[in-house]
Amino acid sequence: MPSCCFLVLALCAAQTLCVTIDSVPGVDGKGVILTELETTVSLVCRSGRSEDEGAELVWLRNGATVTLGEGNRKGQSGVCVMPVIHQDNGATFTCRLSANATVEASVTLNVTYPPMLSGSEAVRVEDDSPLVLDCETFANPPVSSVRWTLNGSALDLLAGGFSMTQDGFTSQLSADKAEKSKHEGLYRCIADSPVYGIKSRDFLVTVTEKTPKFPLIPLIAGAVVLCLSGLLAVVSRWKKIIKVMWYLQ
Ligand SMILES: *[C@@H]1O[C@H](CO)[C@@H](O)[C@H](O)[C@H]1NC(C)=O
Ligand SMILES: *[C@@H]1O[C@H](CO)[C@@H](O)[C@H](O)[C@H]1NC(C)=O
Ligand SMILES: *[C@@H]1O[C@H](CO)[C@@H](O)[C@H](O)[C@H]1NC(C)=O
């Protein structure tokens, strides 16, 4: 990533009104600034013509006005994106003359980041229960491939009764009913990024014996019956209570 360049976006012809944006890191021919997460992008806007020195400038991020401090508006105005976050990817920064919104310049951020895959996770699943493993593969640029291995060999989807879905954010591997002999082992999700190379995450899956489920439904039914009869008892007694109160008056 170039950190050296201080690049002028557009050169102003002397007779036209214009604003220019200088940026660190520099901007490419299409007005795109290539940057990474956690870094800083600084943008400086200048109004072009000498008679506009002192012309008020406005900054917008994706069309919404950026609040600028006093003394950061006239003739020259700087904004800093610090630190760069995921949501800055694709964000467009526009600088324009406050007095004439048609005089403007824009730059767009391209924030690259690798898939956030590392380390390992222990997963316990009961015999006969669904096994679901999620692998977060979203990245910019998108990963070119995702694959899964089990105990170091390519996963046999058919033999393991696995299904695999992928939506650009997550690669999900699942099996309806976990079986110790088929499904226990070390799974690895491996994503290949055209910029950041291979990234992977491990899932150490243990299939445990089924624990008998607590009979919750009969218990709830029992509790309802108990409550109802309790209520009835109060109701029938209430009549007596009212009678007693009548006598007392
Ligand atoms: C705004 O700037 C444009 C381009 O320089 C110019 O054609 C137009 O007349 C200006 N409008 C006003 C209201 O000054
Ligand atoms: C952002 O930069 C990456 C890496 O150079 C590139 O592959 C991708 O196409 C760029 N995206 C956009 C929207 O310019
Ligand atoms: C994977 O390896 C572990 C440890 O050697 C073994 O217990 C397990 O059965 C293996 N899993 C499969 C599906 O072969």
XYZ file of C-alpha atoms and ligand atoms in Angstrom:
291
model
C 0.000 0.000 0.000
C 1.510 3.339 -0.975
C 1.950 5.571 2.041
C 4.274 8.004 0.376
C 2.117 9.634 -2.205
C 0.426 12.924 -1.889
C -1.625 12.965 -5.026
C -3.662 15.726 -6.568
C -6.963 14.399 -7.852
C -7.780 16.932 -10.512
C -5.983 19.913 -11.823
C -7.988 23.065 -12.090
C -7.904 25.084 -15.228
C -7.297 28.651 -14.202
C -10.615 29.996 -15.471
C -12.983 27.375 -13.998
C -14.227 27.143 -10.486
C -13.096 23.938 -8.875
C -12.171 22.070 -5.759
C -9.414 19.472 -5.506
C -8.820 16.692 -3.009
C -5.354 15.632 -1.937
C -5.179 12.358 -0.091
C -2.840 10.120 1.855
C -2.732 7.355 0.726
C -3.031 8.479 -2.857
C -5.981 8.106 -5.141
C -6.015 6.138 -8.398
C -7.267 7.357 -11.770
C -10.846 6.415 -10.901
C -10.954 8.389 -7.659
C -10.509 5.300 -5.487
C -8.253 5.265 -2.426
C -6.927 1.818 -1.630
C -6.556 1.331 2.105
C -6.730 -1.228 4.903
C -8.493 -1.637 8.240
C -7.042 0.225 11.247
C -5.100 2.652 9.110
C -5.641 6.386 8.650
C -6.815 8.181 5.551
C -6.412 11.931 5.414
C -8.130 14.103 2.879
C -7.501 17.765 2.188
C -9.788 19.795 -0.021
C -8.841 23.129 -1.582
C -10.873 25.520 -3.605
C -9.071 26.148 -6.852
C -9.308 29.707 -7.996
C -7.439 32.519 -6.383
C -10.605 34.621 -5.990
C -12.121 31.671 -4.126
C -9.479 31.664 -1.490
C -11.596 31.837 1.567
C -14.583 30.253 -0.188
C -16.433 28.059 2.264
C -16.112 24.311 1.741
C -18.420 21.502 2.785
C -17.588 17.794 3.229
C -20.064 14.977 2.805
C -19.683 11.282 3.585
C -22.088 9.224 1.477
C -24.168 12.360 1.013
C -24.379 13.256 4.718
C -22.703 16.433 5.895
C -19.537 16.010 7.925
C -19.303 18.368 10.888
C -16.248 20.572 10.503
C -14.537 22.616 13.133
C -14.291 26.393 12.930
C -11.211 27.307 10.905
C -11.473 24.100 8.872
C -13.901 25.403 6.270
C -12.483 28.368 4.420
C -10.295 27.836 1.350
C -8.913 24.551 2.654
C -10.520 21.831 4.684
C -9.225 18.510 5.975
C -10.946 15.367 7.184
C -9.345 12.298 8.659
C -10.738 8.778 8.684
C -9.108 7.232 11.722
C -9.107 4.334 12.195
C -10.504 2.953 8.970
C -13.276 0.423 9.737
C -15.272 -2.137 7.697
C -18.107 0.341 7.155
C -15.740 2.742 5.416
C -15.431 0.320 2.530
C -17.149 1.936 -0.459
C -17.731 5.187 1.421
C -17.594 8.244 -0.802
C -16.221 11.528 0.484
C -17.270 14.622 -1.394
C -15.953 18.134 -0.987
C -17.931 21.004 -2.479
C -18.216 24.733 -2.419
C -20.782 25.784 0.134
C -21.999 28.495 -2.244
C -22.260 26.294 -5.342
C -22.963 22.609 -4.881
C -22.158 21.818 -8.514
C -18.490 22.542 -7.829
C -17.337 19.370 -6.137
C -14.818 16.528 -6.097
C -15.190 13.025 -4.682
C -13.074 10.095 -3.621
C -14.192 6.579 -2.662
C -12.478 4.279 -0.176
C -11.659 0.693 -1.040
C -10.916 -0.894 2.329
C -9.339 -4.309 1.919
C -9.370 -6.849 4.736
C -8.658 -10.563 5.008
C -11.264 -13.104 6.131
C -11.161 -13.081 9.950
C -10.159 -16.726 10.225
C -7.681 -18.016 12.770
C -7.379 -20.192 15.834
C -9.557 -23.085 16.794
C -12.855 -23.719 18.504
C -14.087 -26.747 20.446
C -17.565 -27.840 19.393
C -19.603 -30.408 21.335
C -22.652 -31.896 19.750
C -24.967 -34.605 21.052
C -25.418 -37.849 19.201
C -28.315 -37.526 16.722
C -28.433 -33.720 17.057
C -27.651 -31.356 14.168
C -24.014 -30.416 13.672
C -23.536 -26.875 12.362
C -20.174 -25.202 11.744
C -19.984 -21.575 10.618
C -16.910 -20.153 8.963
C -16.847 -16.368 8.522
C -15.357 -15.873 5.106
C -16.315 -12.289 4.282
C -13.375 -10.273 3.055
C -12.493 -7.552 0.586
C -11.708 -8.490 -2.087
C -13.935 -11.584 -1.691
C -12.177 -14.895 -1.102
C -11.659 -16.872 -4.281
C -12.398 -20.249 -2.688
C -13.467 -21.937 0.551
C -12.951 -25.599 1.340
C -13.325 -27.842 4.355
C -11.150 -30.706 5.531
C -11.813 -33.391 8.153
C -8.806 -34.916 9.890
C -6.618 -33.416 7.191
C -8.330 -34.858 4.130
C -10.824 -33.257 1.800
C -14.303 -33.556 3.239
C -16.526 -36.178 1.608
C -19.883 -34.384 1.639
C -21.827 -37.441 0.513
C -20.261 -39.985 2.879
C -20.708 -37.690 5.872
C -24.243 -36.624 4.928
C -23.043 -33.033 4.979
C -24.533 -30.041 3.268
C -22.598 -26.879 2.609
C -23.956 -23.397 1.974
C -22.129 -20.234 1.148
C -23.447 -16.705 0.907
C -20.361 -14.532 0.597
C -20.256 -13.905 4.364
C -20.333 -17.383 5.861
C -19.555 -20.867 4.693
C -21.788 -23.197 6.677
C -21.200 -26.920 6.985
C -24.001 -28.954 8.520
C -25.168 -32.504 9.097
C -28.687 -33.307 10.304
C -27.744 -36.046 12.757
C -24.313 -36.187 14.301
C -22.757 -39.634 14.577
C -19.578 -40.252 16.529
C -18.012 -42.551 13.919
C -18.738 -40.246 10.996
C -18.550 -36.764 12.411
C -16.089 -36.573 15.274
C -12.727 -35.095 14.409
C -10.780 -32.003 13.452
C -12.493 -29.832 10.842
C -10.702 -27.008 9.082
C -12.262 -24.254 7.034
C -9.738 -22.927 4.511
C -10.319 -19.712 2.587
C -8.111 -18.402 -0.166
C -7.847 -14.625 -0.542
C -6.374 -13.188 -3.734
C -4.639 -10.499 -1.634
C -3.993 -12.092 1.768
C -3.424 -15.731 0.830
C -4.649 -18.753 2.789
C -6.541 -18.219 6.080
C -8.058 -21.013 8.113
C -9.961 -21.844 11.277
C -10.186 -25.185 13.108
C -13.225 -26.772 14.743
C -12.543 -29.684 17.075
C -15.840 -31.568 17.082
C -16.743 -34.023 19.833
C -19.930 -36.063 19.568
C -21.268 -36.786 23.067
C -23.823 -39.319 24.220
C -27.431 -38.277 24.246
C -28.531 -37.023 27.644
C -32.131 -37.904 28.498
C -34.272 -34.828 28.023
C -36.039 -33.541 31.109
C -39.799 -34.123 30.615
C -40.655 -30.434 30.388
C -44.078 -30.631 28.678
C -45.753 -32.950 31.265
C -44.244 -30.755 33.965
C -45.803 -27.593 32.531
C -49.181 -29.354 32.105
C -48.963 -30.513 35.707
C -48.214 -26.989 36.905
C -51.216 -25.610 34.997
C -53.561 -28.200 36.484
C -52.234 -27.412 39.945
C -52.740 -23.678 39.465
C -56.250 -24.104 38.094
C -57.426 -26.272 40.967
C -55.774 -23.854 43.387
C -57.697 -21.018 41.764
C -60.966 -22.963 41.951
C -60.353 -23.599 45.631
C -59.905 -19.853 46.210
C -63.047 -19.088 44.179
C -65.232 -21.521 46.140
C -63.768 -20.291 49.383
C -64.283 -16.672 48.275
C -68.041 -17.206 48.466
C -67.636 -18.255 52.088
C -65.326 -15.312 52.733
C -67.929 -12.905 51.315
C -70.595 -14.493 53.479
C -68.423 -14.110 56.538
C -67.863 -10.452 55.650
C -71.632 -9.945 55.340
C -72.163 -11.372 58.793
C -69.465 -9.141 60.217
C -71.135 -5.967 58.917
C -21.950 26.989 -10.138
O -20.809 26.518 -10.825
C -21.043 26.109 -12.144
C -19.789 25.459 -12.684
O -18.664 26.285 -12.513
C -21.482 27.340 -12.974
O -21.756 26.932 -14.282
C -22.738 27.917 -12.321
O -23.087 29.109 -12.977
C -22.494 28.205 -10.846
N -23.735 28.586 -10.205
C -23.848 29.655 -9.419
C -25.182 29.893 -8.834
O -22.884 30.381 -9.212
C -10.456 -2.933 -4.063
O -9.121 -3.350 -4.100
C -8.941 -4.743 -4.323
C -7.470 -5.045 -4.185
O -6.692 -4.325 -5.079
C -9.495 -5.078 -5.710
O -9.335 -6.451 -5.947
C -10.974 -4.717 -5.746
O -11.493 -4.946 -7.025
C -11.140 -3.249 -5.382
N -12.552 -2.969 -5.269
C -13.115 -1.878 -5.786
C -14.567 -1.739 -5.573
O -12.457 -1.044 -6.394
C -10.591 -38.154 13.126
O -9.476 -38.416 13.960
C -9.840 -38.702 15.315
C -8.565 -38.798 16.115
O -7.643 -39.610 15.475
C -10.681 -39.981 15.344
O -11.032 -40.264 16.682
C -11.913 -39.775 14.495
O -12.683 -40.951 14.436
C -11.549 -39.328 13.085
N -12.775 -38.974 12.410
C -13.206 -39.522 11.283
C -14.521 -39.060 10.748
O -12.566 -40.366 10.721
